[in-house]
Amino acid sequence: MLQSLRRYHEITSYQRDAMSGGYLEWSNQPTVYKRYPNAPRVPLPMELDFPSVGMQELMRDPFAFKISQTWDLKKLSGILRLTCAITARSSHPGGDFFYRSTPSAGALYPCEIYLAASGINGLPAALYHYNLEEHSLVKLRPLEPRGAADACSLTFFVSVIFFRSSWKYRERAYRYLLLDSGHVLENLLLALRATCTPHRTLLDFQDEKVNSFLGLESRQEVCLAMVEAGDLESGASPLTEALSESSYPFPKPEPPAPRETIYPAILEAHKAGCCPMRWGEGPVLRMLEELGLALGPSQLMEAAQPRLDEMGYVESLWRRRSKRAYLPRPMDKQSFCCLLESLNIHGTFSCRKSNQLLAIGLLVREVEGLDCGFYLLDTEKGAIYEAAKGDLSKGMASACLDQAWMAQASLQVLFLSNLEVLESRMGPRAYRHVMILSGRLGQRIYLASTALGLGACGVGAFYDREAASLLGLNEFSKLLYVLTSGPVRGRAPWVS
């Protein structure tokens, strides 16, 4: 039985000479939509007024929130569309493919969204599942309104269906499930910021109670994140008593595939992370100091100019694709500074908390004003430190399953963590935190790159030990996720 997420990460590492063979059973490919065929639906408005905020303004702090707001189906519909929109369609011999605003490993889209809603005009207080395919709400169970009669309370839940990813990636899929939930979570948080909606993120909760409240079979689907929104000070949360209620007869969903394979390593890894997170024990952790790297002097970064506003938030969201047809030309310095600024997150995860969990590496191949090399970014101080000289981009492309296109990118952004230090200081649940955070930051790189007219593409598959060796990391420090960015040719091939 796995009790350590560090151990899970180790046993799911790829090794160049030990990759197991296999094939994809296409007749058993999971559907990318969850369907409740016999449950009542509430259609959502399609004619929406989207916010006109720019990307850079949206990502910066502070951001003004309107404490008192009127909620109706139109506003809720807009937030859900901005969170996981279908942005385009392409036709293929096997059928139509629908592009989404969030990336997903293998375009498998394992995430689902639920919401417990109370106090929204035109919507009965209830727990709903968001049907992305039809852009509607599926009613799962009624809820008793809490707090003042006119108080609005919303709790969003981001879940993952294990087999959607494990169908292709087997035991390693839990990594991608966490990253993908981070992509979706960041979109939701940006949508709430764009609509000036007060909110708070919860990654620490009683897993068993929440999964039961949502009617999930925890061997198939689990909740990974919650976001409370609306009148946070009114005490109107519909969850306080509902989580303690007895089980409710839920409508039965269609299975995600004709046959589901259960991978014990995924279940054990998730169960190991169900213990409470330990924040604030011992000295403040700075993850960039735990990687075993000898860092050079710090170099303060220039303040980013308002370049991102050249493309607005909504347009950037709709245009986001994984683009990797990189051009052999440098990234300009202002674009580089804008990308680094996009990695400053606020709210529940402050820069300080982010730096405790995660170190951000930069493999610079061709950026105006910077020498080729490996750098570490300190988001709290707005500085970078040189960790190694020379161009490591080809070596990283080789470590990432020999994906040669990566070596053409101007910049590779690396998310790194010492998993032994992380787990010993904060407990096994910290693995969920750091992987979800990596997904959140990855989505920010995607959107900021799109706004700047650059390409971006995420990579979660690599020979783990080769990547760590290339970077000079110590034994327990690992690469978690890679994002490439740089100038691209016109309409580059779409990947995810």
Short mmCIF file of C-alpha atoms in Angstrom, two decimals:
data_model
loop_
_atom_site.label_atom_id
_atom_site.label_comp_id
_atom_site.label_asym_id
_atom_site.label_seq_id
_atom_site.Cartn_x
_atom_site.Cartn_y
_atom_site.Cartn_z
CA MET A 1 0.00 0.00 0.00
CA LEU A 2 1.42 3.36 -1.05
CA GLN A 3 1.66 5.82 1.83
CA SER A 4 4.02 8.32 0.22
CA LEU A 5 3.31 10.50 -2.81
CA ARG A 6 7.04 10.89 -3.26
CA ARG A 7 7.13 7.13 -3.70
CA TYR A 8 4.22 7.27 -6.18
CA HIS A 9 6.12 9.84 -8.23
CA GLU A 10 9.18 7.60 -8.22
CA ILE A 11 7.43 4.39 -9.32
CA THR A 12 5.65 6.21 -12.17
CA SER A 13 8.89 7.69 -13.53
CA TYR A 14 9.75 7.03 -17.16
CA GLN A 15 13.12 5.45 -17.95
CA ARG A 16 14.54 5.43 -21.46
CA ASP A 17 15.37 1.73 -21.52
CA ALA A 18 12.44 0.51 -19.44
CA MET A 19 9.35 1.90 -21.18
CA SER A 20 6.66 -0.75 -21.22
CA GLY A 21 4.96 -1.46 -24.53
CA GLY A 22 1.24 -1.54 -25.07
CA TYR A 23 -1.54 -0.30 -27.27
CA LEU A 24 -4.63 1.83 -26.93
CA GLU A 25 -7.93 0.01 -27.03
CA TRP A 26 -9.77 2.48 -29.22
CA SER A 27 -13.07 0.63 -28.94
CA ASN A 28 -12.92 1.32 -25.20
CA GLN A 29 -11.88 4.98 -25.39
CA PRO A 30 -13.64 6.99 -22.66
CA THR A 31 -16.09 9.71 -23.59
CA VAL A 32 -15.01 13.27 -22.76
CA TYR A 33 -18.50 14.18 -21.49
CA LYS A 34 -20.27 12.99 -18.36
CA ARG A 35 -23.96 12.40 -18.97
CA TYR A 36 -26.91 11.92 -16.60
CA PRO A 37 -29.56 10.79 -19.13
CA ASN A 38 -32.55 10.75 -16.76
CA ALA A 39 -31.86 13.83 -14.65
CA PRO A 40 -33.70 17.18 -15.04
CA ARG A 41 -31.79 19.95 -16.85
CA VAL A 42 -31.72 23.73 -16.62
CA PRO A 43 -30.66 25.31 -19.96
CA LEU A 44 -28.15 28.13 -19.60
CA PRO A 45 -28.28 31.36 -21.63
CA MET A 46 -26.05 31.43 -24.71
CA GLU A 47 -26.19 35.20 -25.32
CA LEU A 48 -23.62 36.48 -22.85
CA ASP A 49 -21.87 39.76 -22.04
CA PHE A 50 -18.23 38.88 -21.44
CA PRO A 51 -15.89 41.16 -19.44
CA SER A 52 -13.57 43.41 -21.45
CA VAL A 53 -10.63 43.20 -19.04
CA GLY A 54 -7.12 42.67 -20.46
CA MET A 55 -4.90 39.71 -19.58
CA GLN A 56 -2.23 41.71 -17.75
CA GLU A 57 -4.77 43.65 -15.70
CA LEU A 58 -6.53 40.41 -14.78
CA MET A 59 -3.37 38.67 -13.61
CA ARG A 60 -2.06 41.57 -11.54
CA ASP A 61 -2.80 42.23 -7.88
CA PRO A 62 -4.65 43.92 -6.24
CA PHE A 63 -7.97 43.41 -8.00
CA ALA A 64 -11.20 45.05 -6.93
CA PHE A 65 -14.13 42.82 -5.96
CA LYS A 66 -17.75 43.93 -5.73
CA ILE A 67 -18.95 42.73 -2.35
CA SER A 68 -22.63 42.97 -3.21
CA GLN A 69 -23.73 41.58 -6.55
CA THR A 70 -26.93 40.39 -8.17
CA TRP A 71 -26.68 36.83 -9.41
CA ASP A 72 -28.75 35.31 -12.19
CA LEU A 73 -28.43 32.51 -14.72
CA LYS A 74 -26.77 34.80 -17.26
CA LYS A 75 -23.88 35.65 -14.97
CA LEU A 76 -23.46 32.05 -13.85
CA SER A 77 -23.57 30.91 -17.49
CA GLY A 78 -20.79 33.34 -18.35
CA ILE A 79 -18.52 32.11 -15.56
CA LEU A 80 -19.00 28.47 -16.59
CA ARG A 81 -18.33 29.31 -20.26
CA LEU A 82 -15.13 31.13 -19.30
CA THR A 83 -14.04 28.20 -17.13
CA CYS A 84 -14.24 25.40 -19.68
CA ALA A 85 -15.43 26.71 -23.00
CA ILE A 86 -15.64 24.79 -26.24
CA THR A 87 -13.81 27.25 -28.48
CA ALA A 88 -13.75 25.64 -31.95
CA ARG A 89 -14.60 22.53 -33.93
CA SER A 90 -12.69 20.54 -36.53
CA SER A 91 -14.04 17.69 -38.64
CA HIS A 92 -12.20 14.42 -39.13
CA PRO A 93 -13.10 11.07 -40.73
CA GLY A 94 -13.83 9.65 -37.28
CA GLY A 95 -16.10 12.56 -36.33
CA ASP A 96 -15.92 16.11 -35.05
CA PHE A 97 -13.35 17.23 -32.50
CA PHE A 98 -14.09 20.13 -30.17
CA TYR A 99 -11.31 22.39 -28.96
CA ARG A 100 -11.39 23.70 -25.40
CA SER A 101 -9.99 26.70 -23.58
CA THR A 102 -7.96 24.47 -21.26
CA PRO A 103 -5.19 22.09 -22.29
CA SER A 104 -5.36 18.44 -21.30
CA ALA A 105 -2.82 15.63 -21.47
CA GLY A 106 -3.65 13.64 -24.58
CA ALA A 107 -6.79 15.77 -25.10
CA LEU A 108 -8.60 13.37 -22.73
CA TYR A 109 -10.28 16.06 -20.59
CA PRO A 110 -10.81 14.20 -17.30
CA CYS A 111 -12.26 17.16 -15.35
CA GLU A 112 -15.89 17.78 -14.44
CA ILE A 113 -17.51 20.74 -12.67
CA TYR A 114 -20.27 20.63 -10.06
CA LEU A 115 -21.80 23.52 -8.17
CA ALA A 116 -23.89 23.90 -5.05
CA ALA A 117 -25.99 27.01 -5.68
CA SER A 118 -28.32 29.05 -3.52
CA GLY A 119 -29.77 32.54 -3.94
CA ILE A 120 -29.45 32.80 -7.74
CA ASN A 121 -32.39 34.38 -9.52
CA GLY A 122 -34.19 31.77 -11.61
CA LEU A 123 -32.32 28.79 -10.18
CA PRO A 124 -33.65 26.59 -7.34
CA ALA A 125 -31.19 25.90 -4.52
CA ALA A 126 -29.59 22.58 -5.43
CA LEU A 127 -26.47 20.67 -6.32
CA TYR A 128 -25.87 20.66 -10.08
CA HIS A 129 -23.50 19.08 -12.56
CA TYR A 130 -22.36 21.33 -15.41
CA ASN A 131 -23.11 19.65 -18.74
CA LEU A 132 -20.49 21.17 -21.03
CA GLU A 133 -21.79 19.30 -24.06
CA GLU A 134 -25.20 21.01 -23.87
CA HIS A 135 -24.21 24.07 -21.77
CA SER A 136 -26.81 23.25 -19.17
CA LEU A 137 -27.07 22.42 -15.47
CA VAL A 138 -28.13 18.92 -14.44
CA LYS A 139 -29.96 18.87 -11.11
CA LEU A 140 -28.58 16.16 -8.81
CA ARG A 141 -30.12 16.92 -5.41
CA PRO A 142 -32.05 19.76 -3.74
CA LEU A 143 -30.45 21.93 -1.04
CA GLU A 144 -31.93 24.05 1.70
CA PRO A 145 -31.02 27.76 1.29
CA ARG A 146 -28.75 29.08 4.05
CA GLY A 147 -28.35 32.56 5.46
CA ALA A 148 -30.33 35.63 4.41
CA ALA A 149 -33.12 35.17 1.89
CA ASP A 150 -31.35 37.31 -0.72
CA ALA A 151 -27.84 35.97 -0.06
CA CYS A 152 -26.09 34.26 -2.95
CA SER A 153 -23.89 31.28 -2.23
CA LEU A 154 -21.97 29.24 -4.76
CA THR A 155 -19.49 26.44 -4.26
CA PHE A 156 -17.78 25.09 -7.36
CA PHE A 157 -16.20 21.62 -7.31
CA VAL A 158 -13.55 20.42 -9.77
CA SER A 159 -13.42 16.64 -10.05
CA VAL A 160 -11.50 14.15 -12.18
CA ILE A 161 -12.58 10.83 -13.69
CA PHE A 162 -9.62 8.49 -13.31
CA PHE A 163 -10.15 6.27 -16.34
CA ARG A 164 -10.33 9.13 -18.83
CA SER A 165 -6.60 9.60 -18.32
CA SER A 166 -5.50 6.15 -17.15
CA TRP A 167 -6.93 4.62 -20.35
CA LYS A 168 -3.83 6.03 -22.03
CA TYR A 169 -1.33 6.83 -19.28
CA ARG A 170 -2.02 4.00 -16.82
CA GLU A 171 -0.46 4.48 -13.36
CA ARG A 172 1.24 7.76 -14.34
CA ALA A 173 -2.18 9.29 -15.06
CA TYR A 174 -2.60 10.68 -11.54
CA ARG A 175 0.10 13.23 -12.34
CA TYR A 176 -1.84 14.44 -15.36
CA LEU A 177 -5.16 14.42 -13.50
CA LEU A 178 -3.70 16.86 -10.98
CA LEU A 179 -2.16 19.07 -13.67
CA ASP A 180 -5.37 19.12 -15.70
CA SER A 181 -7.43 20.04 -12.64
CA GLY A 182 -5.00 22.93 -12.12
CA HIS A 183 -5.65 24.13 -15.69
CA VAL A 184 -9.41 24.14 -15.10
CA LEU A 185 -9.13 25.63 -11.61
CA GLU A 186 -7.08 28.56 -12.90
CA ASN A 187 -9.63 29.26 -15.61
CA LEU A 188 -12.38 29.30 -12.98
CA LEU A 189 -10.43 31.66 -10.72
CA LEU A 190 -9.66 34.01 -13.61
CA ALA A 191 -13.34 34.01 -14.60
CA LEU A 192 -14.32 34.97 -11.05
CA ARG A 193 -11.70 37.73 -10.99
CA ALA A 194 -12.83 39.01 -14.39
CA THR A 195 -16.41 39.29 -13.12
CA CYS A 196 -15.24 40.93 -9.86
CA THR A 197 -16.64 38.04 -7.81
CA PRO A 198 -15.27 37.48 -4.27
CA HIS A 199 -14.03 33.91 -3.88
CA ARG A 200 -11.73 31.61 -1.98
CA THR A 201 -10.04 28.38 -3.03
CA LEU A 202 -10.13 25.22 -0.93
CA LEU A 203 -7.76 22.35 -1.62
CA ASP A 204 -7.98 21.04 1.94
CA PHE A 205 -11.30 19.42 2.79
CA GLN A 206 -12.76 16.14 4.02
CA ASP A 207 -12.46 14.06 0.87
CA GLU A 208 -14.87 11.32 1.80
CA LYS A 209 -17.65 13.72 2.82
CA VAL A 210 -17.27 15.91 -0.26
CA ASN A 211 -17.23 12.95 -2.65
CA SER A 212 -20.32 11.55 -0.95
CA PHE A 213 -22.06 14.93 -1.16
CA LEU A 214 -21.39 14.98 -4.92
CA GLY A 215 -22.60 11.41 -5.35
CA LEU A 216 -19.22 10.21 -6.64
CA GLU A 217 -17.97 6.63 -6.63
CA SER A 218 -14.47 7.35 -5.31
CA ARG A 219 -12.86 4.44 -7.18
CA GLN A 220 -13.86 6.19 -10.41
CA GLU A 221 -14.09 9.93 -9.73
CA VAL A 222 -12.97 12.28 -6.95
CA CYS A 223 -13.09 15.97 -6.12
CA LEU A 224 -9.71 17.75 -6.13
CA ALA A 225 -10.62 21.40 -5.60
CA MET A 226 -13.43 23.60 -4.29
CA VAL A 227 -14.04 27.31 -4.81
CA GLU A 228 -16.54 29.26 -2.72
CA ALA A 229 -17.95 32.41 -4.33
CA GLY A 230 -20.66 35.00 -3.83
CA ASP A 231 -21.58 36.51 -0.45
CA LEU A 232 -18.73 34.95 1.51
CA GLU A 233 -19.45 36.95 4.66
CA SER A 234 -23.16 36.18 4.81
CA GLY A 235 -22.85 32.67 6.18
CA ALA A 236 -24.96 31.44 3.30
CA SER A 237 -22.94 28.37 2.37
CA PRO A 238 -25.31 25.51 1.53
CA LEU A 239 -22.62 23.02 2.47
CA THR A 240 -22.36 23.46 6.23
CA GLU A 241 -25.22 21.09 7.01
CA ALA A 242 -25.50 19.31 3.67
CA LEU A 243 -22.11 17.63 4.08
CA SER A 244 -23.39 16.01 7.26
CA GLU A 245 -26.69 14.84 5.83
CA SER A 246 -27.40 11.21 5.11
CA SER A 247 -26.83 9.87 1.61
CA TYR A 248 -29.16 11.04 -1.14
CA PRO A 249 -30.49 8.98 -4.10
CA PHE A 250 -28.57 10.45 -7.04
CA PRO A 251 -29.48 10.00 -10.72
CA LYS A 252 -27.27 7.40 -12.36
CA PRO A 253 -24.66 8.65 -14.86
CA GLU A 254 -23.58 6.81 -17.97
CA PRO A 255 -20.26 4.97 -17.54
CA PRO A 256 -17.26 6.77 -19.09
CA ALA A 257 -16.33 3.68 -21.12
CA PRO A 258 -17.66 0.18 -21.80
CA ARG A 259 -15.02 -1.27 -19.47
CA GLU A 260 -13.08 0.59 -16.78
CA THR A 261 -9.67 -0.57 -15.59
CA ILE A 262 -8.85 0.31 -12.00
CA TYR A 263 -5.17 1.10 -11.35
CA PRO A 264 -4.41 0.48 -7.64
CA ALA A 265 -1.41 2.85 -7.65
CA ILE A 266 -3.73 5.76 -8.54
CA LEU A 267 -6.25 4.90 -5.81
CA GLU A 268 -3.50 4.41 -3.24
CA ALA A 269 -1.78 7.66 -4.20
CA HIS A 270 -5.01 9.60 -3.89
CA LYS A 271 -5.89 7.97 -0.58
CA ALA A 272 -2.42 8.73 0.80
CA GLY A 273 -3.05 12.42 0.07
CA CYS A 274 -6.35 12.55 1.96
CA CYS A 275 -4.64 13.47 5.24
CA PRO A 276 -4.65 17.15 6.35
CA MET A 277 -2.09 19.56 4.93
CA ARG A 278 0.48 20.90 7.43
CA TRP A 279 1.14 24.61 6.83
CA GLY A 280 3.45 26.77 8.92
CA GLU A 281 5.45 24.10 10.78
CA GLY A 282 9.13 25.01 11.21
CA PRO A 283 11.07 27.74 9.35
CA VAL A 284 9.55 29.17 6.19
CA LEU A 285 10.42 26.87 3.30
CA ARG A 286 11.95 28.28 0.11
CA MET A 287 11.83 25.51 -2.45
CA LEU A 288 14.44 27.04 -4.77
CA GLU A 289 16.95 26.55 -1.93
CA GLU A 290 16.09 22.83 -1.58
CA LEU A 291 17.05 21.64 -5.08
CA GLY A 292 20.78 21.18 -4.45
CA LEU A 293 21.78 23.89 -6.94
CA ALA A 294 24.56 26.45 -6.52
CA LEU A 295 22.92 29.73 -7.45
CA GLY A 296 24.65 32.81 -8.77
CA PRO A 297 23.87 36.41 -7.76
CA SER A 298 20.29 37.59 -8.16
CA GLN A 299 19.25 39.73 -11.11
CA LEU A 300 16.17 41.90 -10.65
CA MET A 301 13.68 41.73 -13.50
CA GLU A 302 12.28 44.84 -15.15
CA ALA A 303 8.65 45.69 -14.50
CA ALA A 304 6.50 44.39 -17.33
CA GLN A 305 4.97 47.00 -19.60
CA PRO A 306 1.26 46.67 -20.52
CA ARG A 307 1.88 44.42 -23.52
CA LEU A 308 -0.67 41.76 -22.64
CA ASP A 309 -3.53 44.19 -23.10
CA GLU A 310 -2.96 44.05 -26.85
CA MET A 311 -5.22 40.97 -26.69
CA GLY A 312 -8.00 40.84 -24.14
CA TYR A 313 -8.66 38.09 -21.64
CA VAL A 314 -11.66 36.56 -23.43
CA GLU A 315 -9.96 36.62 -26.85
CA SER A 316 -6.84 35.01 -25.36
CA LEU A 317 -8.99 32.32 -23.79
CA TRP A 318 -10.77 31.57 -27.07
CA ARG A 319 -7.54 31.54 -29.10
CA ARG A 320 -5.55 29.35 -26.70
CA ARG A 321 -4.06 26.29 -28.38
CA SER A 322 -0.98 24.14 -27.87
CA LYS A 323 1.33 25.55 -30.55
CA ARG A 324 4.82 24.24 -31.12
CA ALA A 325 5.96 25.23 -34.62
CA TYR A 326 8.60 27.53 -33.14
CA LEU A 327 10.59 30.01 -35.21
CA PRO A 328 14.37 30.39 -34.79
CA ARG A 329 14.19 33.94 -33.47
CA PRO A 330 14.49 35.44 -29.98
CA MET A 331 11.73 36.32 -27.58
CA ASP A 332 11.79 40.06 -26.92
CA LYS A 333 12.62 41.19 -23.41
CA GLN A 334 9.22 42.74 -22.68
CA SER A 335 7.39 39.55 -23.63
CA PHE A 336 9.74 37.63 -21.34
CA CYS A 337 9.01 40.02 -18.46
CA CYS A 338 5.27 39.72 -19.10
CA LEU A 339 5.45 35.93 -18.96
CA LEU A 340 7.34 36.04 -15.66
CA GLU A 341 4.82 38.50 -14.25
CA SER A 342 2.00 36.10 -15.15
CA LEU A 343 3.51 33.59 -12.70
CA ASN A 344 2.76 35.88 -9.74
CA ILE A 345 -0.44 34.41 -8.33
CA HIS A 346 -2.46 35.92 -5.53
CA GLY A 347 -5.29 35.04 -3.21
CA THR A 348 -5.22 31.66 -1.45
CA PHE A 349 -1.82 30.87 -2.93
CA SER A 350 0.33 33.94 -2.30
CA CYS A 351 3.76 34.23 -3.88
CA ARG A 352 5.23 33.18 -0.54
CA LYS A 353 3.11 30.03 -0.33
CA SER A 354 3.84 29.27 -3.97
CA ASN A 355 7.58 29.53 -3.30
CA GLN A 356 7.26 27.09 -0.39
CA LEU A 357 5.78 24.42 -2.62
CA LEU A 358 7.43 25.02 -5.94
CA ALA A 359 10.56 26.30 -7.64
CA ILE A 360 10.26 27.77 -11.13
CA GLY A 361 13.14 27.11 -13.51
CA LEU A 362 13.81 28.86 -16.81
CA LEU A 363 15.78 27.29 -19.64
CA VAL A 364 16.68 30.29 -21.78
CA ARG A 365 17.68 29.50 -25.36
CA GLU A 366 17.14 32.85 -27.02
CA VAL A 367 15.72 35.74 -25.00
CA GLU A 368 16.70 39.32 -25.69
CA GLY A 369 19.16 40.62 -23.09
CA LEU A 370 19.78 37.24 -21.39
CA ASP A 371 22.56 34.72 -21.88
CA CYS A 372 21.66 31.11 -22.62
CA GLY A 373 21.37 29.20 -19.39
CA PHE A 374 19.35 27.66 -16.61
CA TYR A 375 17.84 30.17 -14.18
CA LEU A 376 15.58 30.01 -11.14
CA LEU A 377 12.83 32.58 -10.66
CA ASP A 378 11.94 34.07 -7.28
CA THR A 379 8.43 35.42 -7.84
CA GLU A 380 8.31 37.07 -4.41
CA LYS A 381 11.42 39.18 -5.03
CA GLY A 382 10.99 39.57 -8.77
CA ALA A 383 14.49 38.23 -9.39
CA ILE A 384 16.22 35.41 -11.24
CA TYR A 385 19.33 33.44 -10.24
CA GLU A 386 21.67 31.71 -12.66
CA ALA A 387 21.98 27.98 -11.90
CA ALA A 388 23.94 26.83 -14.98
CA LYS A 389 25.45 28.41 -18.08
CA GLY A 390 24.85 27.27 -21.64
CA ASP A 391 21.94 26.06 -23.74
CA LEU A 392 20.21 23.09 -22.07
CA SER A 393 17.15 23.18 -24.31
CA LYS A 394 18.33 20.35 -26.58
CA GLY A 395 19.14 18.20 -23.57
CA MET A 396 15.70 18.82 -22.12
CA ALA A 397 14.07 18.03 -25.47
CA SER A 398 15.93 14.71 -25.43
CA ALA A 399 14.86 14.01 -21.84
CA CYS A 400 11.25 14.76 -22.84
CA LEU A 401 10.96 11.58 -24.92
CA ASP A 402 13.11 13.04 -27.72
CA GLN A 403 10.61 15.73 -28.71
CA ALA A 404 13.01 17.72 -30.90
CA TRP A 405 10.58 20.61 -31.46
CA MET A 406 11.10 21.70 -27.83
CA ALA A 407 14.69 22.72 -28.57
CA GLN A 408 13.41 25.41 -30.96
CA ALA A 409 11.42 27.25 -28.29
CA SER A 410 12.93 30.50 -27.02
CA LEU A 411 12.06 29.57 -23.44
CA GLN A 412 11.23 26.49 -21.40
CA VAL A 413 9.53 27.06 -18.03
CA LEU A 414 10.14 24.26 -15.54
CA PHE A 415 8.15 23.49 -12.39
CA LEU A 416 10.35 21.76 -9.81
CA SER A 417 10.06 20.54 -6.23
CA ASN A 418 12.00 18.53 -3.65
CA LEU A 419 9.32 15.96 -2.89
CA GLU A 420 11.09 14.54 0.18
CA VAL A 421 11.33 17.95 1.86
CA LEU A 422 7.81 18.84 0.74
CA GLU A 423 6.23 15.68 2.15
CA SER A 424 8.22 15.63 5.38
CA ARG A 425 7.36 19.26 6.13
CA MET A 426 3.77 19.48 4.90
CA GLY A 427 2.52 15.90 4.62
CA PRO A 428 1.46 13.75 1.63
CA ARG A 429 -1.37 16.12 0.63
CA ALA A 430 1.28 18.66 -0.37
CA TYR A 431 1.82 16.62 -3.56
CA ARG A 432 -1.71 17.48 -4.67
CA HIS A 433 -1.07 21.13 -3.88
CA VAL A 434 2.17 21.36 -5.83
CA MET A 435 0.88 19.52 -8.90
CA ILE A 436 -2.36 21.51 -9.03
CA LEU A 437 -0.33 24.70 -8.59
CA SER A 438 1.89 23.64 -11.50
CA GLY A 439 -1.20 23.20 -13.65
CA ARG A 440 -2.51 26.62 -12.63
CA LEU A 441 0.76 28.31 -13.54
CA GLY A 442 0.95 26.33 -16.76
CA GLN A 443 -2.46 27.68 -17.80
CA ARG A 444 -1.22 31.20 -17.07
CA ILE A 445 1.76 30.64 -19.38
CA TYR A 446 -0.62 29.43 -22.09
CA LEU A 447 -2.90 32.45 -21.80
CA ALA A 448 -0.13 35.03 -21.42
CA SER A 449 1.72 33.57 -24.42
CA THR A 450 -1.46 33.69 -26.48
CA ALA A 451 -2.08 37.32 -25.51
CA LEU A 452 1.48 38.16 -26.59
CA GLY A 453 1.13 36.42 -29.95
CA LEU A 454 3.51 33.63 -28.88
CA GLY A 455 3.08 29.89 -29.00
CA ALA A 456 3.02 27.69 -25.91
CA CYS A 457 2.88 23.95 -25.32
CA GLY A 458 2.94 21.91 -22.13
CA VAL A 459 4.90 18.68 -21.66
CA GLY A 460 4.29 16.24 -18.81
CA ALA A 461 6.07 13.20 -20.29
CA PHE A 462 9.80 12.91 -19.72
CA TYR A 463 12.49 10.52 -18.57
CA ASP A 464 12.44 11.71 -14.98
CA ARG A 465 15.97 10.86 -13.93
CA GLU A 466 17.49 12.16 -17.15
CA ALA A 467 15.73 15.48 -16.68
CA ALA A 468 16.86 15.76 -13.06
CA SER A 469 20.44 14.83 -13.98
CA LEU A 470 20.54 17.40 -16.80
CA LEU A 471 19.50 20.14 -14.37
CA GLY A 472 21.86 18.98 -11.61
CA LEU A 473 19.06 18.40 -9.09
CA ASN A 474 19.65 16.50 -5.86
CA GLU A 475 18.20 13.02 -5.24
CA PHE A 476 14.68 13.96 -4.19
CA SER A 477 14.13 17.01 -6.39
CA LYS A 478 11.98 16.33 -9.43
CA LEU A 479 10.72 17.96 -12.58
CA LEU A 480 6.91 18.14 -12.47
CA TYR A 481 5.87 19.95 -15.66
CA VAL A 482 7.41 21.84 -18.59
CA LEU A 483 5.90 24.72 -20.59
CA THR A 484 7.58 25.94 -23.76
CA SER A 485 7.01 29.42 -25.19
CA GLY A 486 8.30 31.47 -28.09
CA PRO A 487 7.52 32.96 -31.52
CA VAL A 488 5.65 30.50 -33.77
CA ARG A 489 4.63 30.19 -37.39
CA GLY A 490 1.07 31.31 -38.25
CA ARG A 491 -1.41 28.62 -37.32
CA ALA A 492 0.79 26.06 -35.66
CA PRO A 493 -0.42 22.44 -35.33
CA TRP A 494 -2.87 21.97 -32.47
CA VAL A 495 -1.86 19.36 -29.91
CA SER A 496 -4.25 19.46 -26.93
#
